[in-house]
Amino acid sequence: MRNEMEPCVSKQHLCPYVARELWKGGKTSSHPSVHLLSQNQNPSVSASNKTVGWLLGLTGVHAGEDFRVTQGETFIGSGWDSGIVLTTPEVSRRHALLRAGADHVELSDNQSATGVFVNSVKLVDSVKLNHGDQVRFGVGDFLYFNANALTSNSAIEEALFDSYFKKPSSTLGWLLTKTGEFADLDFRLIQGVNRLGSLPNLEISIPDSNLSSVHMTFECSPERIYLRPDSDSFDVLRGHEVTQRATSLRNGDVIKVGGLELMLRCIK
């Protein structure tokens, strides 16, 4: 476990230390400790709420990163007390507000200095975000992904994909926990090797009794997400059918380990 006074530094930018500590210190759930044990997982103040989508950074200092959108109200801004912290001077302390329910997400400008744009249109009133909408805060562009969307190939133009995937640590997808104590959390998959198991400091560490120390490995590239087993005790469900264990995964595939179910969401 890291030193409690050590600031949070990601490979892309400096995440505010206080925001990480607030996120870790949630009183209603033990879920935040899961992410603190995992490498390459972005912090969020609203760790206990259900994930309904993500904002995926296309340009600017957050290109290649993702920020989870959870049910309830979430401020987006440069201040440490925002639920989604964007570290760029063009973003106001509390720049915008997300209001998310189980089946909708609304975005509004919170009297920011530089405005909020959705699909190049400056916001005057709040708008409902749709899967594939492009959002700008300051000088950074983000893409909204709905957690329930099964297809996303048309969400970004190929030119944007090509630029986005030049980032070696770009998010390529997420694993959503569907059952158990950690239901509704998400874990990002980035380019390269992503190990999943119960050991701390793996790319994805989940202290679930169904998982062995290193249970499986995801080898991720812009072309495919390949699952390589480190244990025999799991199934991959495609629809209602069980597919082979070592396989290239598809969007919507479910990995079942005992009572633990993880659903894959791909961005391409």
PDB file of C-alpha atoms in Angstrom:
ATOM      1  CA  MET A   1       0.000   0.000   0.000  1.00  0.00           C
ATOM      2  CA  ARG A   2       1.321   3.440  -0.904  1.00  0.00           C
ATOM      3  CA  ASN A   3       2.250   6.063   1.664  1.00  0.00           C
ATOM      4  CA  GLU A   4      -0.861   8.026   2.689  1.00  0.00           C
ATOM      5  CA  MET A   5       0.963  11.324   2.106  1.00  0.00           C
ATOM      6  CA  GLU A   6       2.209  10.412  -1.339  1.00  0.00           C
ATOM      7  CA  PRO A   7       0.556  12.486  -4.084  1.00  0.00           C
ATOM      8  CA  CYS A   8      -1.206  10.724  -6.919  1.00  0.00           C
ATOM      9  CA  VAL A   9       0.797  11.015 -10.139  1.00  0.00           C
ATOM     10  CA  SER A  10      -0.446   9.336 -13.298  1.00  0.00           C
ATOM     11  CA  LYS A  11       1.601   8.903 -16.463  1.00  0.00           C
ATOM     12  CA  GLN A  12      -0.370  11.615 -18.232  1.00  0.00           C
ATOM     13  CA  HIS A  13      -0.876  14.338 -15.638  1.00  0.00           C
ATOM     14  CA  LEU A  14      -0.983  15.203 -11.951  1.00  0.00           C
ATOM     15  CA  CYS A  15      -4.234  14.098 -10.305  1.00  0.00           C
ATOM     16  CA  PRO A  16      -5.098  16.315  -7.317  1.00  0.00           C
ATOM     17  CA  TYR A  17      -4.067  14.586  -4.105  1.00  0.00           C
ATOM     18  CA  VAL A  18      -7.088  15.766  -2.126  1.00  0.00           C
ATOM     19  CA  ALA A  19      -9.558  14.498  -4.742  1.00  0.00           C
ATOM     20  CA  ARG A  20      -7.947  11.055  -4.583  1.00  0.00           C
ATOM     21  CA  GLU A  21      -8.128  11.064  -0.773  1.00  0.00           C
ATOM     22  CA  LEU A  22     -11.781  12.169  -0.784  1.00  0.00           C
ATOM     23  CA  TRP A  23     -12.559   9.417  -3.260  1.00  0.00           C
ATOM     24  CA  LYS A  24     -10.744   6.853  -1.142  1.00  0.00           C
ATOM     25  CA  GLY A  25     -12.508   7.988   2.019  1.00  0.00           C
ATOM     26  CA  GLY A  26     -16.125   7.259   1.006  1.00  0.00           C
ATOM     27  CA  LYS A  27     -18.209   6.353   4.051  1.00  0.00           C
ATOM     28  CA  THR A  28     -20.868   4.234   2.333  1.00  0.00           C
ATOM     29  CA  SER A  29     -18.779   1.697   0.442  1.00  0.00           C
ATOM     30  CA  SER A  30     -15.504  -0.201   0.495  1.00  0.00           C
ATOM     31  CA  HIS A  31     -15.335  -0.008  -3.310  1.00  0.00           C
ATOM     32  CA  PRO A  32     -12.726   2.802  -3.540  1.00  0.00           C
ATOM     33  CA  SER A  33     -10.075   0.540  -2.027  1.00  0.00           C
ATOM     34  CA  VAL A  34     -10.405  -1.700  -5.091  1.00  0.00           C
ATOM     35  CA  HIS A  35      -9.226   1.036  -7.421  1.00  0.00           C
ATOM     36  CA  LEU A  36      -6.415   2.096  -5.101  1.00  0.00           C
ATOM     37  CA  LEU A  37      -5.051  -1.448  -5.363  1.00  0.00           C
ATOM     38  CA  SER A  38      -5.183  -1.355  -9.169  1.00  0.00           C
ATOM     39  CA  GLN A  39      -2.679   0.298 -11.492  1.00  0.00           C
ATOM     40  CA  ASN A  40      -3.760   2.652 -14.313  1.00  0.00           C
ATOM     41  CA  GLN A  41      -7.264   3.247 -12.907  1.00  0.00           C
ATOM     42  CA  ASN A  42      -8.412   6.869 -12.868  1.00  0.00           C
ATOM     43  CA  PRO A  43      -9.694   8.289  -9.568  1.00  0.00           C
ATOM     44  CA  SER A  44     -13.231   9.509  -9.036  1.00  0.00           C
ATOM     45  CA  VAL A  45     -14.935  11.110  -6.056  1.00  0.00           C
ATOM     46  CA  SER A  46     -18.131   9.159  -6.834  1.00  0.00           C
ATOM     47  CA  ALA A  47     -16.703   5.681  -6.564  1.00  0.00           C
ATOM     48  CA  SER A  48     -19.746   4.149  -4.886  1.00  0.00           C
ATOM     49  CA  ASN A  49     -22.257   5.066  -7.592  1.00  0.00           C
ATOM     50  CA  LYS A  50     -23.259   3.020 -10.614  1.00  0.00           C
ATOM     51  CA  THR A  51     -21.228   3.640 -13.782  1.00  0.00           C
ATOM     52  CA  VAL A  52     -23.491   4.800 -16.623  1.00  0.00           C
ATOM     53  CA  GLY A  53     -20.817   5.921 -19.090  1.00  0.00           C
ATOM     54  CA  TRP A  54     -17.430   7.508 -19.638  1.00  0.00           C
ATOM     55  CA  LEU A  55     -15.871  10.683 -21.013  1.00  0.00           C
ATOM     56  CA  LEU A  56     -12.962   9.605 -23.201  1.00  0.00           C
ATOM     57  CA  GLY A  57     -10.216  12.194 -23.795  1.00  0.00           C
ATOM     58  CA  LEU A  58      -9.523  12.784 -27.490  1.00  0.00           C
ATOM     59  CA  THR A  59      -7.275  15.869 -27.385  1.00  0.00           C
ATOM     60  CA  GLY A  60      -5.387  17.943 -24.828  1.00  0.00           C
ATOM     61  CA  VAL A  61      -3.598  16.785 -21.667  1.00  0.00           C
ATOM     62  CA  HIS A  62      -6.227  14.096 -21.032  1.00  0.00           C
ATOM     63  CA  ALA A  63      -6.025  12.468 -24.477  1.00  0.00           C
ATOM     64  CA  GLY A  64      -6.172   8.707 -24.076  1.00  0.00           C
ATOM     65  CA  GLU A  65      -7.710   8.827 -20.600  1.00  0.00           C
ATOM     66  CA  ASP A  66     -11.253   8.137 -19.481  1.00  0.00           C
ATOM     67  CA  PHE A  67     -13.387   9.513 -16.665  1.00  0.00           C
ATOM     68  CA  ARG A  68     -16.327   7.544 -15.342  1.00  0.00           C
ATOM     69  CA  VAL A  69     -19.818   9.076 -15.336  1.00  0.00           C
ATOM     70  CA  THR A  70     -21.888   7.824 -12.401  1.00  0.00           C
ATOM     71  CA  GLN A  71     -25.489   8.204 -11.286  1.00  0.00           C
ATOM     72  CA  GLY A  72     -26.211  11.441  -9.452  1.00  0.00           C
ATOM     73  CA  GLU A  73     -24.695  14.903  -9.817  1.00  0.00           C
ATOM     74  CA  THR A  74     -21.034  15.297 -10.768  1.00  0.00           C
ATOM     75  CA  PHE A  75     -19.178  18.566 -11.244  1.00  0.00           C
ATOM     76  CA  ILE A  76     -16.450  18.751 -13.903  1.00  0.00           C
ATOM     77  CA  GLY A  77     -13.711  21.294 -13.297  1.00  0.00           C
ATOM     78  CA  SER A  78     -10.151  22.095 -12.315  1.00  0.00           C
ATOM     79  CA  GLY A  79     -10.918  22.321  -8.593  1.00  0.00           C
ATOM     80  CA  TRP A  80      -9.919  19.482  -6.290  1.00  0.00           C
ATOM     81  CA  ASP A  81     -13.535  19.189  -5.089  1.00  0.00           C
ATOM     82  CA  SER A  82     -14.893  18.365  -8.555  1.00  0.00           C
ATOM     83  CA  GLY A  83     -15.998  14.800  -9.238  1.00  0.00           C
ATOM     84  CA  ILE A  84     -14.123  14.825 -12.554  1.00  0.00           C
ATOM     85  CA  VAL A  85     -10.931  16.875 -12.281  1.00  0.00           C
ATOM     86  CA  LEU A  86      -9.456  18.287 -15.516  1.00  0.00           C
ATOM     87  CA  THR A  87      -5.970  19.711 -15.048  1.00  0.00           C
ATOM     88  CA  THR A  88      -5.890  22.479 -17.624  1.00  0.00           C
ATOM     89  CA  PRO A  89      -5.987  26.271 -17.022  1.00  0.00           C
ATOM     90  CA  GLU A  90      -8.792  26.849 -19.542  1.00  0.00           C
ATOM     91  CA  VAL A  91     -11.208  24.877 -17.342  1.00  0.00           C
ATOM     92  CA  SER A  92     -12.984  26.724 -14.512  1.00  0.00           C
ATOM     93  CA  ARG A  93     -12.950  25.381 -10.945  1.00  0.00           C
ATOM     94  CA  ARG A  94     -16.483  24.038 -11.393  1.00  0.00           C
ATOM     95  CA  HIS A  95     -16.863  24.248 -15.145  1.00  0.00           C
ATOM     96  CA  ALA A  96     -19.848  22.004 -15.884  1.00  0.00           C
ATOM     97  CA  LEU A  97     -22.411  19.774 -14.205  1.00  0.00           C
ATOM     98  CA  LEU A  98     -23.492  16.234 -15.115  1.00  0.00           C
ATOM     99  CA  ARG A  99     -26.834  14.913 -13.891  1.00  0.00           C
ATOM    100  CA  ALA A 100     -27.087  11.184 -14.530  1.00  0.00           C
ATOM    101  CA  GLY A 101     -29.894   8.723 -13.980  1.00  0.00           C
ATOM    102  CA  ALA A 102     -30.137   5.049 -14.849  1.00  0.00           C
ATOM    103  CA  ASP A 103     -30.978   5.756 -18.510  1.00  0.00           C
ATOM    104  CA  HIS A 104     -30.041   9.373 -19.194  1.00  0.00           C
ATOM    105  CA  VAL A 105     -27.175  11.856 -18.725  1.00  0.00           C
ATOM    106  CA  GLU A 106     -27.670  15.625 -18.860  1.00  0.00           C
ATOM    107  CA  LEU A 107     -24.820  18.139 -19.204  1.00  0.00           C
ATOM    108  CA  SER A 108     -24.984  21.851 -18.398  1.00  0.00           C
ATOM    109  CA  ASP A 109     -22.532  24.767 -18.332  1.00  0.00           C
ATOM    110  CA  ASN A 110     -21.903  25.970 -14.770  1.00  0.00           C
ATOM    111  CA  GLN A 111     -21.217  29.612 -15.748  1.00  0.00           C
ATOM    112  CA  SER A 112     -17.728  28.684 -16.946  1.00  0.00           C
ATOM    113  CA  ALA A 113     -15.306  31.213 -18.429  1.00  0.00           C
ATOM    114  CA  THR A 114     -14.716  29.373 -21.724  1.00  0.00           C
ATOM    115  CA  GLY A 115     -18.007  27.552 -22.182  1.00  0.00           C
ATOM    116  CA  VAL A 116     -19.063  23.976 -22.876  1.00  0.00           C
ATOM    117  CA  PHE A 117     -19.579  22.685 -26.417  1.00  0.00           C
ATOM    118  CA  VAL A 118     -21.459  19.557 -27.523  1.00  0.00           C
ATOM    119  CA  ASN A 119     -20.900  18.570 -31.154  1.00  0.00           C
ATOM    120  CA  SER A 120     -19.400  22.059 -31.735  1.00  0.00           C
ATOM    121  CA  VAL A 121     -22.515  23.868 -30.406  1.00  0.00           C
ATOM    122  CA  LYS A 122     -22.057  26.064 -27.327  1.00  0.00           C
ATOM    123  CA  LEU A 123     -24.414  25.134 -24.515  1.00  0.00           C
ATOM    124  CA  VAL A 124     -27.031  27.620 -23.386  1.00  0.00           C
ATOM    125  CA  ASP A 125     -29.356  25.162 -21.671  1.00  0.00           C
ATOM    126  CA  SER A 126     -28.709  21.649 -20.397  1.00  0.00           C
ATOM    127  CA  VAL A 127     -28.680  18.887 -23.027  1.00  0.00           C
ATOM    128  CA  LYS A 128     -29.059  15.120 -22.931  1.00  0.00           C
ATOM    129  CA  LEU A 129     -25.838  13.373 -23.945  1.00  0.00           C
ATOM    130  CA  ASN A 130     -26.094  10.594 -26.503  1.00  0.00           C
ATOM    131  CA  HIS A 131     -23.594   7.827 -27.148  1.00  0.00           C
ATOM    132  CA  GLY A 132     -20.906   9.235 -29.460  1.00  0.00           C
ATOM    133  CA  ASP A 133     -21.435  12.940 -28.648  1.00  0.00           C
ATOM    134  CA  GLN A 134     -18.253  15.018 -28.720  1.00  0.00           C
ATOM    135  CA  VAL A 135     -17.858  17.426 -25.795  1.00  0.00           C
ATOM    136  CA  ARG A 136     -15.339  20.244 -25.299  1.00  0.00           C
ATOM    137  CA  PHE A 137     -14.252  21.715 -21.964  1.00  0.00           C
ATOM    138  CA  GLY A 138     -11.673  24.488 -22.418  1.00  0.00           C
ATOM    139  CA  VAL A 139      -9.370  23.242 -25.197  1.00  0.00           C
ATOM    140  CA  GLY A 140      -9.870  19.519 -24.554  1.00  0.00           C
ATOM    141  CA  ASP A 141     -12.208  17.327 -26.581  1.00  0.00           C
ATOM    142  CA  PHE A 142     -13.944  14.305 -25.051  1.00  0.00           C
ATOM    143  CA  LEU A 143     -16.215  11.603 -26.408  1.00  0.00           C
ATOM    144  CA  TYR A 144     -19.192  10.373 -24.408  1.00  0.00           C
ATOM    145  CA  PHE A 145     -19.617   6.599 -24.266  1.00  0.00           C
ATOM    146  CA  ASN A 146     -22.804   5.093 -22.873  1.00  0.00           C
ATOM    147  CA  ALA A 147     -22.132   2.015 -20.717  1.00  0.00           C
ATOM    148  CA  ASN A 148     -25.085   0.181 -22.286  1.00  0.00           C
ATOM    149  CA  ALA A 149     -24.092   0.840 -25.897  1.00  0.00           C
ATOM    150  CA  LEU A 150     -23.245  -2.374 -27.719  1.00  0.00           C
ATOM    151  CA  THR A 151     -21.728  -0.784 -30.808  1.00  0.00           C
ATOM    152  CA  SER A 152     -19.412   2.201 -31.021  1.00  0.00           C
ATOM    153  CA  ASN A 153     -17.445   1.870 -34.263  1.00  0.00           C
ATOM    154  CA  SER A 154     -19.131   4.926 -35.777  1.00  0.00           C
ATOM    155  CA  ALA A 155     -18.727   7.042 -32.631  1.00  0.00           C
ATOM    156  CA  ILE A 156     -15.355   8.535 -33.662  1.00  0.00           C
ATOM    157  CA  GLU A 157     -14.112   9.390 -37.130  1.00  0.00           C
ATOM    158  CA  GLU A 158     -11.145   7.283 -38.237  1.00  0.00           C
ATOM    159  CA  ALA A 159      -8.853  10.321 -38.240  1.00  0.00           C
ATOM    160  CA  LEU A 160      -9.600  10.913 -34.557  1.00  0.00           C
ATOM    161  CA  PHE A 161      -9.052   7.213 -33.802  1.00  0.00           C
ATOM    162  CA  ASP A 162      -5.648   7.311 -35.503  1.00  0.00           C
ATOM    163  CA  SER A 163      -4.587  10.320 -33.434  1.00  0.00           C
ATOM    164  CA  TYR A 164      -6.036   8.904 -30.225  1.00  0.00           C
ATOM    165  CA  PHE A 165      -4.301   5.535 -30.476  1.00  0.00           C
ATOM    166  CA  LYS A 166      -0.847   7.131 -30.748  1.00  0.00           C
ATOM    167  CA  LYS A 167      -1.032   7.448 -26.959  1.00  0.00           C
ATOM    168  CA  PRO A 168       0.658   4.288 -25.574  1.00  0.00           C
ATOM    169  CA  SER A 169      -1.612   4.235 -22.521  1.00  0.00           C
ATOM    170  CA  SER A 170      -4.899   4.936 -24.301  1.00  0.00           C
ATOM    171  CA  THR A 171      -8.051   3.355 -22.926  1.00  0.00           C
ATOM    172  CA  LEU A 172      -9.280   0.592 -25.252  1.00  0.00           C
ATOM    173  CA  GLY A 173     -12.256  -0.588 -23.220  1.00  0.00           C
ATOM    174  CA  TRP A 174     -13.617  -1.359 -19.796  1.00  0.00           C
ATOM    175  CA  LEU A 175     -14.624  -4.338 -17.694  1.00  0.00           C
ATOM    176  CA  LEU A 176     -17.913  -3.685 -15.882  1.00  0.00           C
ATOM    177  CA  THR A 177     -18.608  -5.788 -12.791  1.00  0.00           C
ATOM    178  CA  LYS A 178     -22.190  -7.043 -13.058  1.00  0.00           C
ATOM    179  CA  THR A 179     -22.520  -9.094  -9.874  1.00  0.00           C
ATOM    180  CA  GLY A 180     -21.216  -9.430  -6.336  1.00  0.00           C
ATOM    181  CA  GLU A 181     -19.919  -6.944  -3.783  1.00  0.00           C
ATOM    182  CA  PHE A 182     -18.240  -4.826  -6.449  1.00  0.00           C
ATOM    183  CA  ALA A 183     -21.193  -4.619  -8.882  1.00  0.00           C
ATOM    184  CA  ASP A 184     -21.336  -1.523 -11.124  1.00  0.00           C
ATOM    185  CA  LEU A 185     -17.644  -0.642 -10.866  1.00  0.00           C
ATOM    186  CA  ASP A 186     -15.592  -0.372 -14.046  1.00  0.00           C
ATOM    187  CA  PHE A 187     -11.938  -1.095 -14.750  1.00  0.00           C
ATOM    188  CA  ARG A 188     -10.163   0.361 -17.772  1.00  0.00           C
ATOM    189  CA  LEU A 189      -8.176  -1.735 -20.245  1.00  0.00           C
ATOM    190  CA  ILE A 190      -5.222   0.086 -21.791  1.00  0.00           C
ATOM    191  CA  GLN A 191      -2.827  -0.757 -24.591  1.00  0.00           C
ATOM    192  CA  GLY A 192      -0.446  -3.543 -23.644  1.00  0.00           C
ATOM    193  CA  VAL A 193      -0.741  -6.173 -20.918  1.00  0.00           C
ATOM    194  CA  ASN A 194      -3.512  -5.945 -18.320  1.00  0.00           C
ATOM    195  CA  ARG A 195      -3.377  -8.584 -15.580  1.00  0.00           C
ATOM    196  CA  LEU A 196      -6.516  -9.328 -13.561  1.00  0.00           C
ATOM    197  CA  GLY A 197      -6.515 -11.075 -10.203  1.00  0.00           C
ATOM    198  CA  SER A 198      -6.785 -10.686  -6.443  1.00  0.00           C
ATOM    199  CA  LEU A 199      -3.181  -9.541  -5.884  1.00  0.00           C
ATOM    200  CA  PRO A 200      -2.655  -5.811  -5.221  1.00  0.00           C
ATOM    201  CA  ASN A 201      -0.841  -3.631  -7.742  1.00  0.00           C
ATOM    202  CA  LEU A 202      -1.981  -5.560 -10.789  1.00  0.00           C
ATOM    203  CA  GLU A 203      -3.479  -3.527 -13.600  1.00  0.00           C
ATOM    204  CA  ILE A 204      -6.878  -4.772 -12.375  1.00  0.00           C
ATOM    205  CA  SER A 205      -6.968  -5.924  -8.733  1.00  0.00           C
ATOM    206  CA  ILE A 206     -10.313  -7.143  -7.368  1.00  0.00           C
ATOM    207  CA  PRO A 207     -10.274  -8.726  -3.900  1.00  0.00           C
ATOM    208  CA  ASP A 208     -12.914 -11.296  -4.814  1.00  0.00           C
ATOM    209  CA  SER A 209     -12.762 -14.859  -3.458  1.00  0.00           C
ATOM    210  CA  ASN A 210     -13.524 -16.250  -6.924  1.00  0.00           C
ATOM    211  CA  LEU A 211     -10.254 -14.888  -8.321  1.00  0.00           C
ATOM    212  CA  SER A 212      -6.807 -16.416  -7.952  1.00  0.00           C
ATOM    213  CA  SER A 213      -3.693 -14.259  -7.504  1.00  0.00           C
ATOM    214  CA  VAL A 214      -3.357 -13.679 -11.270  1.00  0.00           C
ATOM    215  CA  HIS A 215      -6.442 -15.146 -12.911  1.00  0.00           C
ATOM    216  CA  MET A 216      -6.200 -13.936 -16.509  1.00  0.00           C
ATOM    217  CA  THR A 217      -4.329 -11.522 -18.743  1.00  0.00           C
ATOM    218  CA  PHE A 218      -5.729  -9.172 -21.394  1.00  0.00           C
ATOM    219  CA  GLU A 219      -3.344  -8.340 -24.238  1.00  0.00           C
ATOM    220  CA  CYS A 220      -4.789  -5.156 -25.722  1.00  0.00           C
ATOM    221  CA  SER A 221      -4.087  -3.310 -28.964  1.00  0.00           C
ATOM    222  CA  PRO A 222      -6.228  -1.030 -31.167  1.00  0.00           C
ATOM    223  CA  GLU A 223      -6.870  -4.077 -33.367  1.00  0.00           C
ATOM    224  CA  ARG A 224      -8.052  -6.551 -30.715  1.00  0.00           C
ATOM    225  CA  ILE A 225      -8.430  -7.459 -27.049  1.00  0.00           C
ATOM    226  CA  TYR A 226      -7.055 -10.968 -26.500  1.00  0.00           C
ATOM    227  CA  LEU A 227      -7.733 -12.929 -23.336  1.00  0.00           C
ATOM    228  CA  ARG A 228      -4.983 -15.266 -22.158  1.00  0.00           C
ATOM    229  CA  PRO A 229      -5.912 -17.555 -19.209  1.00  0.00           C
ATOM    230  CA  ASP A 230      -3.704 -17.909 -16.150  1.00  0.00           C
ATOM    231  CA  SER A 231      -6.349 -20.138 -14.508  1.00  0.00           C
ATOM    232  CA  ASP A 232      -8.878 -22.639 -15.879  1.00  0.00           C
ATOM    233  CA  SER A 233     -11.764 -21.599 -13.651  1.00  0.00           C
ATOM    234  CA  PHE A 234     -13.715 -19.183 -15.841  1.00  0.00           C
ATOM    235  CA  ASP A 235     -15.992 -19.087 -18.882  1.00  0.00           C
ATOM    236  CA  VAL A 236     -16.452 -16.510 -21.641  1.00  0.00           C
ATOM    237  CA  LEU A 237     -20.125 -16.073 -22.578  1.00  0.00           C
ATOM    238  CA  ARG A 238     -21.027 -14.668 -25.986  1.00  0.00           C
ATOM    239  CA  GLY A 239     -24.755 -14.242 -25.873  1.00  0.00           C
ATOM    240  CA  HIS A 240     -25.860 -17.438 -24.118  1.00  0.00           C
ATOM    241  CA  GLU A 241     -23.077 -19.586 -25.557  1.00  0.00           C
ATOM    242  CA  VAL A 242     -19.753 -20.460 -23.930  1.00  0.00           C
ATOM    243  CA  THR A 243     -16.837 -19.708 -26.246  1.00  0.00           C
ATOM    244  CA  GLN A 244     -13.193 -20.843 -26.102  1.00  0.00           C
ATOM    245  CA  ARG A 245     -11.122 -19.624 -23.141  1.00  0.00           C
ATOM    246  CA  ALA A 246      -8.172 -18.082 -25.018  1.00  0.00           C
ATOM    247  CA  THR A 247      -9.884 -15.830 -27.508  1.00  0.00           C
ATOM    248  CA  SER A 248     -10.158 -12.414 -29.077  1.00  0.00           C
ATOM    249  CA  LEU A 249     -12.959 -10.754 -27.139  1.00  0.00           C
ATOM    250  CA  ARG A 250     -15.907  -8.886 -28.593  1.00  0.00           C
ATOM    251  CA  ASN A 251     -17.943  -5.994 -27.259  1.00  0.00           C
ATOM    252  CA  GLY A 252     -20.571  -7.363 -24.878  1.00  0.00           C
ATOM    253  CA  ASP A 253     -18.745 -10.608 -24.001  1.00  0.00           C
ATOM    254  CA  VAL A 254     -19.192 -11.672 -20.365  1.00  0.00           C
ATOM    255  CA  ILE A 255     -16.394 -13.307 -18.371  1.00  0.00           C
ATOM    256  CA  LYS A 256     -17.816 -15.486 -15.599  1.00  0.00           C
ATOM    257  CA  VAL A 257     -15.626 -16.593 -12.665  1.00  0.00           C
ATOM    258  CA  GLY A 258     -17.799 -18.388 -10.135  1.00  0.00           C
ATOM    259  CA  GLY A 259     -20.355 -15.816  -9.027  1.00  0.00           C
ATOM    260  CA  LEU A 260     -18.346 -12.902 -10.444  1.00  0.00           C
ATOM    261  CA  GLU A 261     -19.386 -11.588 -13.876  1.00  0.00           C
ATOM    262  CA  LEU A 262     -17.434  -8.994 -15.870  1.00  0.00           C
ATOM    263  CA  MET A 263     -18.860  -7.484 -19.078  1.00  0.00           C
ATOM    264  CA  LEU A 264     -16.537  -6.067 -21.743  1.00  0.00           C
ATOM    265  CA  ARG A 265     -17.218  -2.693 -23.322  1.00  0.00           C
ATOM    266  CA  CYS A 266     -14.915  -1.826 -26.257  1.00  0.00           C
ATOM    267  CA  ILE A 267     -14.440   1.590 -27.829  1.00  0.00           C
ATOM    268  CA  LYS A 268     -13.715   0.122 -31.269  1.00  0.00           C
TER     269      LYS A 268
END
